[in-house]
Amino acid sequence: MIQYCNISSQFAARRNYTLYSLTFDKKLAHLLQERTSISFSIQISREDSPEKFEEKKTNFTENCNKMELIEQNRKKIFGKLSCFYEDLTPFFS
């Protein structure tokens, strides 16, 4: 589950979808939360040609747009997930 739901590896694979984990195990949930974060940056050098600079800028912009899409999907999913947990509560009470 950790491998499949790792946001960093999903981001690097440039998939058209995002896998999120669902577990009732609190320790696993905490571990998954730690392992499913991502950050990226751009390094610009004085030696970069104008073409290389544009390529780096384009990649960074694409990454920012993809992160925004992931965040939008996360909000949708976790809104539905809270309803799912509410529906399951009677079975675990």
Short mmCIF file of C-alpha atoms in Angstrom, two decimals:
data_model
loop_
_atom_site.label_atom_id
_atom_site.label_comp_id
_atom_site.label_asym_id
_atom_site.label_seq_id
_atom_site.Cartn_x
_atom_site.Cartn_y
_atom_site.Cartn_z
CA MET A 1 0.00 0.00 0.00
CA ILE A 2 2.84 2.36 0.84
CA GLN A 3 4.48 1.78 -2.53
CA TYR A 4 1.28 2.20 -4.56
CA CYS A 5 0.04 5.26 -2.66
CA ASN A 6 3.34 7.14 -2.44
CA ILE A 7 2.59 10.54 -3.98
CA SER A 8 6.25 11.13 -4.89
CA SER A 9 6.49 7.99 -7.00
CA GLN A 10 3.08 8.63 -8.58
CA PHE A 11 4.14 12.18 -9.43
CA ALA A 12 7.41 10.97 -10.96
CA ALA A 13 5.54 8.37 -13.03
CA ARG A 14 3.38 11.15 -14.54
CA ARG A 15 0.17 9.15 -14.26
CA ASN A 16 -3.24 10.56 -15.11
CA TYR A 17 -4.63 9.43 -11.76
CA THR A 18 -3.73 9.51 -8.08
CA LEU A 19 -4.05 6.57 -5.69
CA TYR A 20 -4.97 7.31 -2.07
CA SER A 21 -4.82 4.81 0.74
CA LEU A 22 -7.68 3.82 3.00
CA THR A 23 -7.00 2.03 6.26
CA PHE A 24 -8.50 1.62 9.71
CA ASP A 25 -5.07 0.99 11.23
CA LYS A 26 -3.95 4.21 12.96
CA LYS A 27 -0.23 3.37 12.83
CA LEU A 28 -0.40 2.55 9.13
CA ALA A 29 -2.43 5.69 8.48
CA HIS A 30 0.23 7.79 10.22
CA LEU A 31 3.02 6.11 8.25
CA LEU A 32 1.15 6.61 4.98
CA GLN A 33 0.61 10.26 5.80
CA GLU A 34 4.35 10.71 6.35
CA ARG A 35 5.25 8.86 3.16
CA THR A 36 2.77 10.57 0.88
CA SER A 37 4.21 14.05 0.77
CA ILE A 38 6.10 15.70 -2.06
CA SER A 39 8.07 18.81 -2.76
CA PHE A 40 9.83 20.10 -5.84
CA SER A 41 11.99 23.06 -6.76
CA ILE A 42 13.70 24.70 -9.67
CA GLN A 43 17.41 25.38 -9.94
CA ILE A 44 18.42 28.12 -12.30
CA SER A 45 22.05 28.77 -13.11
CA ARG A 46 23.78 31.69 -14.73
CA GLU A 47 25.19 29.19 -17.23
CA ASP A 48 21.71 28.08 -18.37
CA SER A 49 20.96 28.93 -21.96
CA PRO A 50 17.70 30.76 -22.65
CA GLU A 51 16.29 27.50 -24.04
CA LYS A 52 17.31 25.56 -20.91
CA PHE A 53 15.82 28.28 -18.70
CA GLU A 54 12.51 28.08 -20.58
CA GLU A 55 12.52 24.29 -20.32
CA LYS A 56 13.08 24.43 -16.56
CA LYS A 57 10.41 27.10 -16.16
CA THR A 58 7.92 25.06 -18.21
CA ASN A 59 8.62 21.91 -16.17
CA PHE A 60 8.19 23.81 -12.93
CA THR A 61 4.90 25.33 -14.11
CA GLU A 62 3.64 21.90 -15.21
CA ASN A 63 4.58 20.47 -11.81
CA CYS A 64 2.73 23.29 -10.04
CA ASN A 65 -0.35 22.68 -12.18
CA LYS A 66 -0.22 18.94 -11.49
CA MET A 67 0.09 19.57 -7.75
CA GLU A 68 -2.96 21.84 -7.90
CA LEU A 69 -4.92 19.08 -9.64
CA ILE A 70 -3.79 16.54 -7.03
CA GLU A 71 -4.89 18.91 -4.27
CA GLN A 72 -8.30 19.40 -5.89
CA ASN A 73 -8.73 15.63 -6.17
CA ARG A 74 -7.63 15.18 -2.56
CA LYS A 75 -10.30 17.59 -1.36
CA LYS A 76 -13.00 15.76 -3.33
CA ILE A 77 -11.89 12.35 -2.13
CA PHE A 78 -11.55 13.25 1.53
CA GLY A 79 -14.96 14.91 1.51
CA LYS A 80 -16.44 11.62 0.30
CA LEU A 81 -14.21 9.64 2.63
CA SER A 82 -15.63 11.35 5.69
CA CYS A 83 -19.13 10.29 4.57
CA PHE A 84 -17.83 6.76 4.04
CA TYR A 85 -16.43 6.64 7.58
CA GLU A 86 -19.70 8.00 8.97
CA ASP A 87 -21.61 5.24 7.19
CA LEU A 88 -19.28 2.59 8.62
CA THR A 89 -19.35 3.91 12.20
CA PRO A 90 -22.37 1.80 13.28
CA PHE A 91 -20.50 -1.38 12.33
CA PHE A 92 -17.56 -0.57 14.61
CA SER A 93 -19.39 0.94 17.59
#
